[in-house]
């Protein structure tokens, strides 16, 4: 399972977008609630639900020695390989120079080693993030989720975290980027 190292870039929604969705003036909203809890919360929920990176981030995952070239990366919407390290027999890690080929599908990205896969366990760092212009349904999901939480905080805000939203209608908006389950 990949782990997020850091986010980069701006959050996927703005206070103004959430205010417009809620039909409220931005100055009438609580900026801290929207920007520090609701926007990060709905972004995380969408990432958890889809398996895709919604906001730009750097991820790191390890591949066992027997995982072959062409395998899918754990997080969907990967778009750039940052580095690949291979574990040496003495336990140290050595950076690999490549070449690497990242093939992007609608839901998943696949990492290929055209020359040959480096031996041993691999530690792969990559950037991922969704282009919301190509997937406007995802932005709609985020905005509807944020507006629902804003309008009904007693149902969804639990301390500083968010409870899960009902899924029947909203899930279809993110279906095209949802990474298939792996077993």
Short mmCIF file of N, CA and C in Angstrom, two decimals:
data_model
loop_
_atom_site.label_atom_id
_atom_site.label_comp_id
_atom_site.label_asym_id
_atom_site.label_seq_id
_atom_site.Cartn_x
_atom_site.Cartn_y
_atom_site.Cartn_z
N UNK A 1 0.84 -1.17 0.00
CA UNK A 1 0.00 0.00 0.00
C UNK A 1 0.88 1.24 0.00
N UNK A 2 0.59 2.16 -0.89
CA UNK A 2 1.36 3.40 -0.98
C UNK A 2 1.02 4.31 0.20
N UNK A 3 1.99 5.10 0.57
CA UNK A 3 1.73 6.09 1.61
C UNK A 3 2.00 7.47 1.02
N UNK A 4 1.17 8.41 1.42
CA UNK A 4 1.33 9.79 0.95
C UNK A 4 2.48 10.41 1.73
N UNK A 5 3.40 11.02 1.00
CA UNK A 5 4.55 11.70 1.61
C UNK A 5 4.20 13.16 1.87
N UNK A 6 3.61 13.81 0.87
CA UNK A 6 3.23 15.21 1.02
C UNK A 6 2.27 15.62 -0.08
N UNK A 7 1.42 16.58 0.24
CA UNK A 7 0.59 17.23 -0.78
C UNK A 7 1.41 18.35 -1.41
N UNK A 8 1.10 18.69 -2.65
CA UNK A 8 1.67 19.88 -3.26
C UNK A 8 0.55 20.59 -4.04
N UNK A 9 0.77 21.84 -4.30
CA UNK A 9 -0.24 22.60 -5.02
C UNK A 9 -1.37 23.03 -4.11
N UNK A 10 -2.34 23.68 -4.71
CA UNK A 10 -3.47 24.21 -3.97
C UNK A 10 -4.50 23.13 -3.66
N UNK A 11 -5.31 23.33 -2.62
CA UNK A 11 -6.43 22.41 -2.38
C UNK A 11 -7.34 22.37 -3.61
N UNK A 12 -8.11 21.31 -3.75
CA UNK A 12 -8.93 21.12 -4.94
C UNK A 12 -10.17 22.00 -4.98
N UNK A 13 -10.58 22.53 -3.85
CA UNK A 13 -11.72 23.45 -3.79
C UNK A 13 -11.29 24.72 -3.08
N UNK A 14 -12.04 25.79 -3.34
CA UNK A 14 -11.80 27.06 -2.65
C UNK A 14 -13.02 27.40 -1.80
N UNK A 15 -12.82 28.30 -0.89
CA UNK A 15 -13.92 28.82 -0.07
C UNK A 15 -15.02 29.39 -0.97
N UNK A 16 -14.62 30.10 -2.01
CA UNK A 16 -15.59 30.72 -2.92
C UNK A 16 -16.43 29.67 -3.65
N UNK A 17 -15.82 28.58 -4.08
CA UNK A 17 -16.56 27.52 -4.76
C UNK A 17 -17.57 26.87 -3.82
N UNK A 18 -17.15 26.60 -2.59
CA UNK A 18 -18.06 25.99 -1.62
C UNK A 18 -19.18 26.96 -1.30
N UNK A 19 -18.88 28.24 -1.14
CA UNK A 19 -19.91 29.24 -0.86
C UNK A 19 -20.92 29.30 -2.00
N UNK A 20 -20.44 29.29 -3.24
CA UNK A 20 -21.35 29.31 -4.39
C UNK A 20 -22.25 28.08 -4.39
N UNK A 21 -21.68 26.92 -4.12
CA UNK A 21 -22.46 25.68 -4.07
C UNK A 21 -23.53 25.75 -2.97
N UNK A 22 -23.18 26.36 -1.87
CA UNK A 22 -24.11 26.47 -0.73
C UNK A 22 -25.07 27.66 -0.87
N UNK A 23 -24.86 28.47 -1.90
CA UNK A 23 -25.66 29.69 -2.12
C UNK A 23 -25.57 30.63 -0.91
N UNK A 24 -24.33 30.84 -0.47
CA UNK A 24 -24.02 31.71 0.67
C UNK A 24 -22.87 32.61 0.24
N UNK A 25 -22.85 33.80 0.73
CA UNK A 25 -21.73 34.71 0.45
C UNK A 25 -20.49 34.21 1.21
N UNK A 26 -19.31 34.23 0.58
CA UNK A 26 -18.11 33.73 1.26
C UNK A 26 -17.86 34.40 2.61
N UNK A 27 -18.15 35.69 2.73
CA UNK A 27 -17.91 36.37 4.00
C UNK A 27 -18.87 35.94 5.10
N UNK A 28 -19.97 35.27 4.72
CA UNK A 28 -20.92 34.76 5.72
C UNK A 28 -20.58 33.36 6.20
N UNK A 29 -19.56 32.76 5.63
CA UNK A 29 -19.15 31.40 6.02
C UNK A 29 -18.05 31.48 7.06
N UNK A 30 -17.77 30.36 7.67
CA UNK A 30 -16.66 30.26 8.61
C UNK A 30 -15.44 29.74 7.83
N UNK A 31 -14.53 30.61 7.44
CA UNK A 31 -13.40 30.18 6.61
C UNK A 31 -12.59 29.04 7.23
N UNK A 32 -12.34 29.09 8.53
CA UNK A 32 -11.55 28.03 9.16
C UNK A 32 -12.24 26.68 9.04
N UNK A 33 -13.54 26.65 9.25
CA UNK A 33 -14.30 25.39 9.13
C UNK A 33 -14.22 24.84 7.71
N UNK A 34 -14.41 25.71 6.73
CA UNK A 34 -14.41 25.28 5.32
C UNK A 34 -13.01 24.86 4.88
N UNK A 35 -12.01 25.71 5.12
CA UNK A 35 -10.67 25.49 4.59
C UNK A 35 -9.84 24.48 5.38
N UNK A 36 -10.11 24.32 6.68
CA UNK A 36 -9.29 23.43 7.49
C UNK A 36 -9.95 22.10 7.80
N UNK A 37 -11.26 22.01 7.70
CA UNK A 37 -11.94 20.75 8.02
C UNK A 37 -12.72 20.20 6.84
N UNK A 38 -13.62 20.99 6.28
CA UNK A 38 -14.51 20.45 5.25
C UNK A 38 -13.77 20.14 3.95
N UNK A 39 -13.00 21.07 3.40
CA UNK A 39 -12.31 20.80 2.13
C UNK A 39 -11.30 19.66 2.27
N UNK A 40 -10.41 19.67 3.28
CA UNK A 40 -9.51 18.51 3.41
C UNK A 40 -10.27 17.21 3.69
N UNK A 41 -11.37 17.32 4.45
CA UNK A 41 -12.15 16.12 4.78
C UNK A 41 -12.80 15.48 3.58
N UNK A 42 -13.45 16.29 2.72
CA UNK A 42 -14.10 15.70 1.55
C UNK A 42 -13.06 15.22 0.54
N UNK A 43 -11.91 15.90 0.48
CA UNK A 43 -10.83 15.44 -0.41
C UNK A 43 -10.34 14.06 0.04
N UNK A 44 -10.11 13.91 1.33
CA UNK A 44 -9.65 12.62 1.86
C UNK A 44 -10.70 11.54 1.66
N UNK A 45 -11.97 11.87 1.88
CA UNK A 45 -13.02 10.88 1.66
C UNK A 45 -13.06 10.43 0.22
N UNK A 46 -12.93 11.36 -0.71
CA UNK A 46 -12.95 11.01 -2.13
C UNK A 46 -11.74 10.15 -2.50
N UNK A 47 -10.59 10.50 -1.96
CA UNK A 47 -9.39 9.70 -2.23
C UNK A 47 -9.54 8.29 -1.66
N UNK A 48 -10.10 8.18 -0.47
CA UNK A 48 -10.31 6.88 0.15
C UNK A 48 -11.32 6.05 -0.62
N UNK A 49 -12.38 6.68 -1.07
CA UNK A 49 -13.44 5.98 -1.80
C UNK A 49 -12.97 5.50 -3.17
N UNK A 50 -12.15 6.32 -3.85
CA UNK A 50 -11.77 6.00 -5.23
C UNK A 50 -10.43 5.29 -5.36
N UNK A 51 -9.54 5.47 -4.39
CA UNK A 51 -8.18 4.94 -4.53
C UNK A 51 -7.33 5.81 -5.44
N UNK A 52 -7.86 6.95 -5.84
CA UNK A 52 -7.16 7.88 -6.72
C UNK A 52 -6.67 9.09 -5.93
N UNK A 53 -5.60 9.68 -6.42
CA UNK A 53 -5.12 10.92 -5.83
C UNK A 53 -5.95 12.06 -6.40
N UNK A 54 -6.68 12.76 -5.55
CA UNK A 54 -7.51 13.86 -6.00
C UNK A 54 -6.69 15.15 -5.99
N UNK A 55 -6.05 15.44 -4.89
CA UNK A 55 -5.15 16.59 -4.81
C UNK A 55 -3.74 16.10 -5.13
N UNK A 56 -2.95 16.93 -5.81
CA UNK A 56 -1.58 16.54 -6.15
C UNK A 56 -0.80 16.16 -4.91
N UNK A 57 -0.10 15.02 -4.98
CA UNK A 57 0.68 14.54 -3.84
C UNK A 57 1.82 13.65 -4.33
N UNK A 58 2.79 13.47 -3.46
CA UNK A 58 3.88 12.53 -3.70
C UNK A 58 3.58 11.30 -2.86
N UNK A 59 3.70 10.12 -3.47
CA UNK A 59 3.45 8.85 -2.80
C UNK A 59 4.70 7.98 -2.88
N UNK A 60 4.78 7.04 -1.95
CA UNK A 60 5.86 6.07 -1.97
C UNK A 60 5.27 4.70 -1.70
N UNK A 61 5.71 3.73 -2.49
CA UNK A 61 5.27 2.35 -2.26
C UNK A 61 6.45 1.42 -2.52
N UNK A 62 6.35 0.24 -1.93
CA UNK A 62 7.38 -0.76 -2.13
C UNK A 62 6.82 -1.94 -2.89
N UNK A 63 7.63 -2.42 -3.82
CA UNK A 63 7.29 -3.61 -4.60
C UNK A 63 8.18 -4.76 -4.14
N UNK A 64 7.59 -5.92 -3.89
CA UNK A 64 8.42 -7.08 -3.55
C UNK A 64 9.26 -7.49 -4.77
N UNK A 65 10.27 -8.27 -4.53
CA UNK A 65 11.20 -8.67 -5.60
C UNK A 65 10.51 -9.43 -6.72
N UNK A 66 9.41 -10.08 -6.44
CA UNK A 66 8.76 -10.89 -7.48
C UNK A 66 7.71 -10.11 -8.28
N UNK A 67 7.46 -8.84 -7.97
CA UNK A 67 6.49 -8.05 -8.73
C UNK A 67 7.14 -7.61 -10.04
N UNK A 68 6.49 -7.97 -11.13
CA UNK A 68 7.06 -7.76 -12.45
C UNK A 68 6.81 -6.36 -12.99
N UNK A 69 7.58 -6.00 -13.98
CA UNK A 69 7.38 -4.76 -14.73
C UNK A 69 5.97 -4.75 -15.30
N UNK A 70 5.36 -3.58 -15.33
CA UNK A 70 4.01 -3.46 -15.89
C UNK A 70 2.91 -3.55 -14.87
N UNK A 71 3.26 -3.66 -13.61
CA UNK A 71 2.24 -3.75 -12.55
C UNK A 71 1.67 -2.36 -12.29
N UNK A 72 0.41 -2.32 -11.85
CA UNK A 72 -0.24 -1.04 -11.52
C UNK A 72 0.32 -0.48 -10.21
N UNK A 73 0.46 0.83 -10.16
CA UNK A 73 0.81 1.50 -8.91
C UNK A 73 -0.44 1.52 -8.02
N UNK A 74 -0.24 1.60 -6.72
CA UNK A 74 -1.35 1.50 -5.78
C UNK A 74 -2.34 2.65 -5.87
N UNK A 75 -1.86 3.84 -6.17
CA UNK A 75 -2.71 5.03 -6.19
C UNK A 75 -3.03 5.40 -7.64
N UNK A 76 -4.29 5.60 -7.93
CA UNK A 76 -4.70 6.01 -9.27
C UNK A 76 -4.34 7.45 -9.55
N UNK A 77 -4.22 7.78 -10.83
CA UNK A 77 -3.91 9.11 -11.33
C UNK A 77 -2.44 9.48 -11.16
N UNK A 78 -1.55 8.46 -11.07
CA UNK A 78 -0.11 8.73 -11.03
C UNK A 78 0.31 9.29 -12.38
N UNK A 79 1.18 10.30 -12.36
CA UNK A 79 1.56 10.94 -13.60
C UNK A 79 3.06 11.19 -13.77
N UNK A 80 3.86 10.90 -12.75
CA UNK A 80 5.30 11.11 -12.86
C UNK A 80 6.05 10.24 -11.85
N UNK A 81 7.06 9.53 -12.33
CA UNK A 81 7.94 8.77 -11.44
C UNK A 81 9.01 9.72 -10.95
N UNK A 82 9.14 9.84 -9.63
CA UNK A 82 10.14 10.72 -9.02
C UNK A 82 11.45 9.97 -8.85
N UNK A 83 11.38 8.76 -8.30
CA UNK A 83 12.59 7.96 -8.10
C UNK A 83 12.24 6.49 -7.91
N UNK A 84 13.21 5.66 -8.22
CA UNK A 84 13.10 4.22 -7.97
C UNK A 84 14.40 3.80 -7.30
N UNK A 85 14.28 3.18 -6.12
CA UNK A 85 15.42 2.64 -5.40
C UNK A 85 15.27 1.13 -5.32
N UNK A 86 16.37 0.42 -5.43
CA UNK A 86 16.33 -1.03 -5.25
C UNK A 86 17.15 -1.39 -4.02
N UNK A 87 16.63 -2.38 -3.29
CA UNK A 87 17.33 -2.82 -2.08
C UNK A 87 18.41 -3.82 -2.46
N UNK A 88 19.59 -3.56 -1.98
CA UNK A 88 20.74 -4.42 -2.25
C UNK A 88 20.79 -5.58 -1.26
N UNK A 89 21.53 -6.63 -1.57
CA UNK A 89 21.62 -7.78 -0.64
C UNK A 89 22.08 -7.40 0.77
N UNK A 90 22.85 -6.33 0.91
CA UNK A 90 23.32 -5.92 2.25
C UNK A 90 22.29 -5.03 2.98
N UNK A 91 21.12 -4.79 2.34
CA UNK A 91 20.07 -4.01 2.97
C UNK A 91 20.06 -2.53 2.61
N UNK A 92 21.09 -2.05 1.95
CA UNK A 92 21.12 -0.65 1.55
C UNK A 92 20.24 -0.43 0.31
N UNK A 93 19.92 0.83 0.06
CA UNK A 93 19.08 1.18 -1.08
C UNK A 93 19.92 1.96 -2.09
N UNK A 94 19.79 1.59 -3.38
CA UNK A 94 20.52 2.26 -4.45
C UNK A 94 19.53 2.82 -5.45
N UNK A 95 19.70 4.10 -5.80
CA UNK A 95 18.80 4.73 -6.76
C UNK A 95 19.07 4.18 -8.16
N UNK A 96 18.00 3.90 -8.87
CA UNK A 96 18.08 3.39 -10.24
C UNK A 96 17.89 4.55 -11.21
N UNK A 97 18.66 4.54 -12.28
CA UNK A 97 18.63 5.64 -13.24
C UNK A 97 17.53 5.48 -14.28
N UNK A 98 16.98 4.31 -14.44
CA UNK A 98 15.92 4.12 -15.43
C UNK A 98 16.44 3.36 -16.63
N UNK A 99 15.74 3.34 -17.68
CA UNK A 99 14.55 4.11 -18.01
C UNK A 99 13.29 3.52 -17.36
N UNK A 100 12.32 4.41 -17.10
CA UNK A 100 11.02 4.01 -16.56
C UNK A 100 9.95 4.50 -17.52
N UNK A 101 8.92 3.74 -17.65
CA UNK A 101 7.80 4.16 -18.49
C UNK A 101 6.52 4.05 -17.66
N UNK A 102 5.82 5.16 -17.52
CA UNK A 102 4.57 5.21 -16.77
C UNK A 102 3.44 5.31 -17.79
N UNK A 103 2.62 4.29 -17.86
CA UNK A 103 1.48 4.29 -18.78
C UNK A 103 0.22 4.58 -17.97
N UNK A 104 -0.46 5.63 -18.37
CA UNK A 104 -1.65 6.05 -17.64
C UNK A 104 -2.91 5.56 -18.32
N UNK A 105 -3.74 4.90 -17.54
CA UNK A 105 -5.05 4.47 -17.97
C UNK A 105 -6.04 5.45 -17.32
N UNK A 106 -7.32 5.28 -17.58
CA UNK A 106 -8.31 6.17 -16.98
C UNK A 106 -8.31 6.06 -15.46
N UNK A 107 -8.14 4.84 -14.96
CA UNK A 107 -8.22 4.61 -13.51
C UNK A 107 -6.87 4.33 -12.88
N UNK A 108 -5.99 3.68 -13.58
CA UNK A 108 -4.73 3.23 -13.00
C UNK A 108 -3.55 3.68 -13.84
N UNK A 109 -2.37 3.65 -13.23
CA UNK A 109 -1.12 3.92 -13.93
C UNK A 109 -0.22 2.70 -13.72
N UNK A 110 0.46 2.30 -14.79
CA UNK A 110 1.28 1.09 -14.77
C UNK A 110 2.73 1.47 -14.99
N UNK A 111 3.62 0.89 -14.17
CA UNK A 111 5.04 1.19 -14.25
C UNK A 111 5.75 0.06 -14.98
N UNK A 112 6.44 0.44 -16.07
CA UNK A 112 7.21 -0.51 -16.86
C UNK A 112 8.68 -0.14 -16.80
N UNK A 113 9.53 -1.16 -16.90
CA UNK A 113 10.97 -0.99 -16.97
C UNK A 113 11.39 -1.52 -18.34
N UNK A 114 11.49 -0.65 -19.36
CA UNK A 114 11.75 -1.11 -20.73
C UNK A 114 13.05 -1.90 -20.88
N UNK A 115 14.11 -1.50 -20.20
CA UNK A 115 15.38 -2.23 -20.33
C UNK A 115 15.27 -3.55 -19.56
N UNK A 116 15.10 -3.47 -18.28
CA UNK A 116 14.84 -4.65 -17.43
C UNK A 116 14.53 -4.13 -16.03
N UNK A 117 13.71 -4.89 -15.32
CA UNK A 117 13.34 -4.50 -13.97
C UNK A 117 14.55 -4.66 -13.06
N UNK A 118 14.86 -3.64 -12.26
CA UNK A 118 15.95 -3.80 -11.30
C UNK A 118 15.64 -4.95 -10.34
N UNK A 119 16.66 -5.65 -9.91
CA UNK A 119 16.46 -6.77 -9.01
C UNK A 119 16.17 -6.32 -7.59
N UNK A 120 15.58 -7.23 -6.82
CA UNK A 120 15.32 -6.97 -5.42
C UNK A 120 14.05 -6.17 -5.17
N UNK A 121 13.88 -5.81 -3.92
CA UNK A 121 12.73 -5.01 -3.49
C UNK A 121 12.90 -3.59 -4.02
N UNK A 122 11.81 -2.98 -4.49
CA UNK A 122 11.87 -1.63 -5.03
C UNK A 122 11.09 -0.67 -4.14
N UNK A 123 11.60 0.53 -4.03
CA UNK A 123 10.90 1.63 -3.35
C UNK A 123 10.68 2.71 -4.42
N UNK A 124 9.41 2.93 -4.74
CA UNK A 124 9.05 3.82 -5.85
C UNK A 124 8.35 5.06 -5.30
N UNK A 125 8.85 6.21 -5.69
CA UNK A 125 8.19 7.49 -5.36
C UNK A 125 7.63 8.06 -6.65
N UNK A 126 6.40 8.56 -6.54
CA UNK A 126 5.76 9.13 -7.73
C UNK A 126 4.80 10.22 -7.33
N UNK A 127 4.50 11.05 -8.32
CA UNK A 127 3.52 12.11 -8.14
C UNK A 127 2.21 11.65 -8.76
N UNK A 128 1.13 12.06 -8.13
CA UNK A 128 -0.20 11.72 -8.64
C UNK A 128 -1.13 12.86 -8.31
N UNK A 129 -2.13 13.02 -9.12
CA UNK A 129 -3.14 14.04 -8.88
C UNK A 129 -4.11 14.07 -10.04
N UNK A 130 -5.35 14.30 -9.74
CA UNK A 130 -6.42 14.28 -10.73
C UNK A 130 -6.53 15.62 -11.45
N UNK A 131 -6.74 15.58 -12.75
CA UNK A 131 -7.06 16.78 -13.52
C UNK A 131 -8.57 16.95 -13.46
N UNK A 132 -9.02 17.86 -12.61
CA UNK A 132 -10.46 18.05 -12.41
C UNK A 132 -11.16 18.61 -13.65
N UNK A 133 -10.42 19.20 -14.57
CA UNK A 133 -11.04 19.67 -15.82
C UNK A 133 -11.46 18.48 -16.68
N UNK A 134 -10.72 17.38 -16.60
CA UNK A 134 -11.07 16.18 -17.36
C UNK A 134 -12.15 15.34 -16.69
N UNK A 135 -12.32 15.54 -15.38
CA UNK A 135 -13.28 14.76 -14.61
C UNK A 135 -14.16 15.69 -13.78
N UNK A 136 -15.04 16.44 -14.45
CA UNK A 136 -15.86 17.41 -13.72
C UNK A 136 -16.82 16.76 -12.74
N UNK A 137 -17.19 15.52 -12.94
CA UNK A 137 -18.06 14.82 -11.99
C UNK A 137 -17.42 14.72 -10.62
N UNK A 138 -16.10 14.60 -10.58
CA UNK A 138 -15.40 14.51 -9.30
C UNK A 138 -15.50 15.84 -8.56
N UNK A 139 -15.33 16.95 -9.28
CA UNK A 139 -15.50 18.26 -8.64
C UNK A 139 -16.92 18.40 -8.11
N UNK A 140 -17.90 17.94 -8.89
CA UNK A 140 -19.29 17.99 -8.43
C UNK A 140 -19.47 17.16 -7.16
N UNK A 141 -18.85 15.99 -7.11
CA UNK A 141 -18.92 15.13 -5.91
C UNK A 141 -18.37 15.91 -4.72
N UNK A 142 -17.20 16.51 -4.90
CA UNK A 142 -16.57 17.26 -3.81
C UNK A 142 -17.44 18.42 -3.35
N UNK A 143 -18.00 19.16 -4.30
CA UNK A 143 -18.84 20.32 -3.95
C UNK A 143 -20.13 19.89 -3.26
N UNK A 144 -20.75 18.82 -3.76
CA UNK A 144 -21.99 18.35 -3.11
C UNK A 144 -21.69 17.83 -1.71
N UNK A 145 -20.57 17.14 -1.57
CA UNK A 145 -20.20 16.64 -0.25
C UNK A 145 -19.93 17.80 0.71
N UNK A 146 -19.18 18.80 0.24
CA UNK A 146 -18.87 19.96 1.09
C UNK A 146 -20.14 20.71 1.47
N UNK A 147 -21.04 20.91 0.52
CA UNK A 147 -22.28 21.63 0.81
C UNK A 147 -23.16 20.85 1.78
N UNK A 148 -23.22 19.54 1.62
CA UNK A 148 -24.02 18.71 2.53
C UNK A 148 -23.49 18.81 3.95
N UNK A 149 -22.19 18.75 4.09
CA UNK A 149 -21.58 18.84 5.42
C UNK A 149 -21.79 20.24 6.00
N UNK A 150 -21.66 21.27 5.17
CA UNK A 150 -21.87 22.63 5.65
C UNK A 150 -23.30 22.85 6.11
N UNK A 151 -24.25 22.32 5.35
CA UNK A 151 -25.67 22.51 5.66
C UNK A 151 -26.14 21.66 6.84
N UNK A 152 -25.50 20.51 7.05
CA UNK A 152 -25.93 19.58 8.11
C UNK A 152 -24.74 19.16 8.97
N UNK A 153 -24.08 20.11 9.60
CA UNK A 153 -22.87 19.77 10.36
C UNK A 153 -23.12 18.80 11.51
N UNK A 154 -24.30 18.86 12.09
CA UNK A 154 -24.58 17.98 13.22
C UNK A 154 -24.59 16.51 12.82
N UNK A 155 -24.82 16.23 11.53
CA UNK A 155 -24.85 14.84 11.06
C UNK A 155 -23.48 14.32 10.67
N UNK A 156 -22.57 15.22 10.26
CA UNK A 156 -21.31 14.78 9.67
C UNK A 156 -20.05 15.20 10.42
N UNK A 157 -20.09 16.29 11.15
CA UNK A 157 -18.90 16.72 11.88
C UNK A 157 -18.85 16.04 13.23
N UNK A 158 -17.77 15.28 13.44
CA UNK A 158 -17.56 14.59 14.70
C UNK A 158 -16.22 15.08 15.23
N UNK A 159 -16.27 16.04 16.13
CA UNK A 159 -15.02 16.65 16.61
C UNK A 159 -14.36 17.39 15.47
N UNK A 160 -13.17 16.96 15.08
CA UNK A 160 -12.44 17.58 13.97
C UNK A 160 -12.40 16.66 12.75
N UNK A 161 -13.25 15.65 12.70
CA UNK A 161 -13.28 14.72 11.57
C UNK A 161 -14.67 14.72 10.94
N UNK A 162 -14.77 14.08 9.78
CA UNK A 162 -16.04 14.00 9.06
C UNK A 162 -16.54 12.57 9.03
N UNK A 163 -17.85 12.40 9.23
CA UNK A 163 -18.47 11.10 9.05
C UNK A 163 -18.69 10.88 7.55
N UNK A 164 -18.84 9.62 7.14
CA UNK A 164 -19.01 9.30 5.73
C UNK A 164 -20.36 9.76 5.22
N UNK A 165 -20.37 10.19 3.97
CA UNK A 165 -21.60 10.65 3.33
C UNK A 165 -22.37 9.49 2.74
N UNK A 166 -23.69 9.63 2.59
CA UNK A 166 -24.47 8.60 1.90
C UNK A 166 -23.94 8.44 0.48
N UNK A 167 -23.96 7.24 -0.06
CA UNK A 167 -23.23 7.01 -1.30
C UNK A 167 -24.04 6.71 -2.54
N UNK A 168 -25.29 6.40 -2.47
CA UNK A 168 -26.02 5.90 -3.63
C UNK A 168 -25.86 6.78 -4.87
N UNK A 169 -26.14 8.05 -4.80
CA UNK A 169 -26.06 8.93 -5.96
C UNK A 169 -24.63 9.41 -6.20
N UNK A 170 -23.96 9.83 -5.15
CA UNK A 170 -22.65 10.45 -5.29
C UNK A 170 -21.59 9.53 -5.88
N UNK A 171 -21.65 8.23 -5.60
CA UNK A 171 -20.62 7.31 -6.08
C UNK A 171 -20.52 7.27 -7.60
N UNK A 172 -21.59 7.52 -8.30
CA UNK A 172 -21.55 7.49 -9.75
C UNK A 172 -20.71 8.64 -10.31
N UNK A 173 -20.59 9.72 -9.57
CA UNK A 173 -19.79 10.85 -10.03
C UNK A 173 -18.30 10.56 -10.02
N UNK A 174 -17.86 9.61 -9.21
CA UNK A 174 -16.43 9.28 -9.12
C UNK A 174 -16.12 7.89 -9.68
N UNK A 175 -17.11 7.23 -10.28
CA UNK A 175 -16.92 5.87 -10.76
C UNK A 175 -15.83 5.77 -11.82
N UNK A 176 -15.70 6.77 -12.67
CA UNK A 176 -14.74 6.67 -13.77
C UNK A 176 -13.29 6.74 -13.34
N UNK A 177 -13.01 7.15 -12.11
CA UNK A 177 -11.63 7.19 -11.62
C UNK A 177 -11.37 6.20 -10.50
N UNK A 178 -12.40 5.44 -10.10
CA UNK A 178 -12.26 4.52 -8.98
C UNK A 178 -11.38 3.33 -9.38
N UNK A 179 -10.32 3.12 -8.63
CA UNK A 179 -9.38 2.04 -8.89
C UNK A 179 -10.06 0.71 -8.54
N UNK A 180 -9.95 -0.28 -9.43
CA UNK A 180 -10.60 -1.56 -9.12
C UNK A 180 -9.96 -2.23 -7.89
N UNK A 181 -10.74 -2.98 -7.14
CA UNK A 181 -10.17 -3.66 -5.96
C UNK A 181 -9.16 -4.70 -6.37
N UNK A 182 -8.17 -4.90 -5.53
CA UNK A 182 -7.12 -5.91 -5.79
C UNK A 182 -7.11 -6.91 -4.65
N UNK A 183 -7.04 -8.16 -5.00
CA UNK A 183 -6.98 -9.22 -3.98
C UNK A 183 -5.86 -10.15 -4.27
#
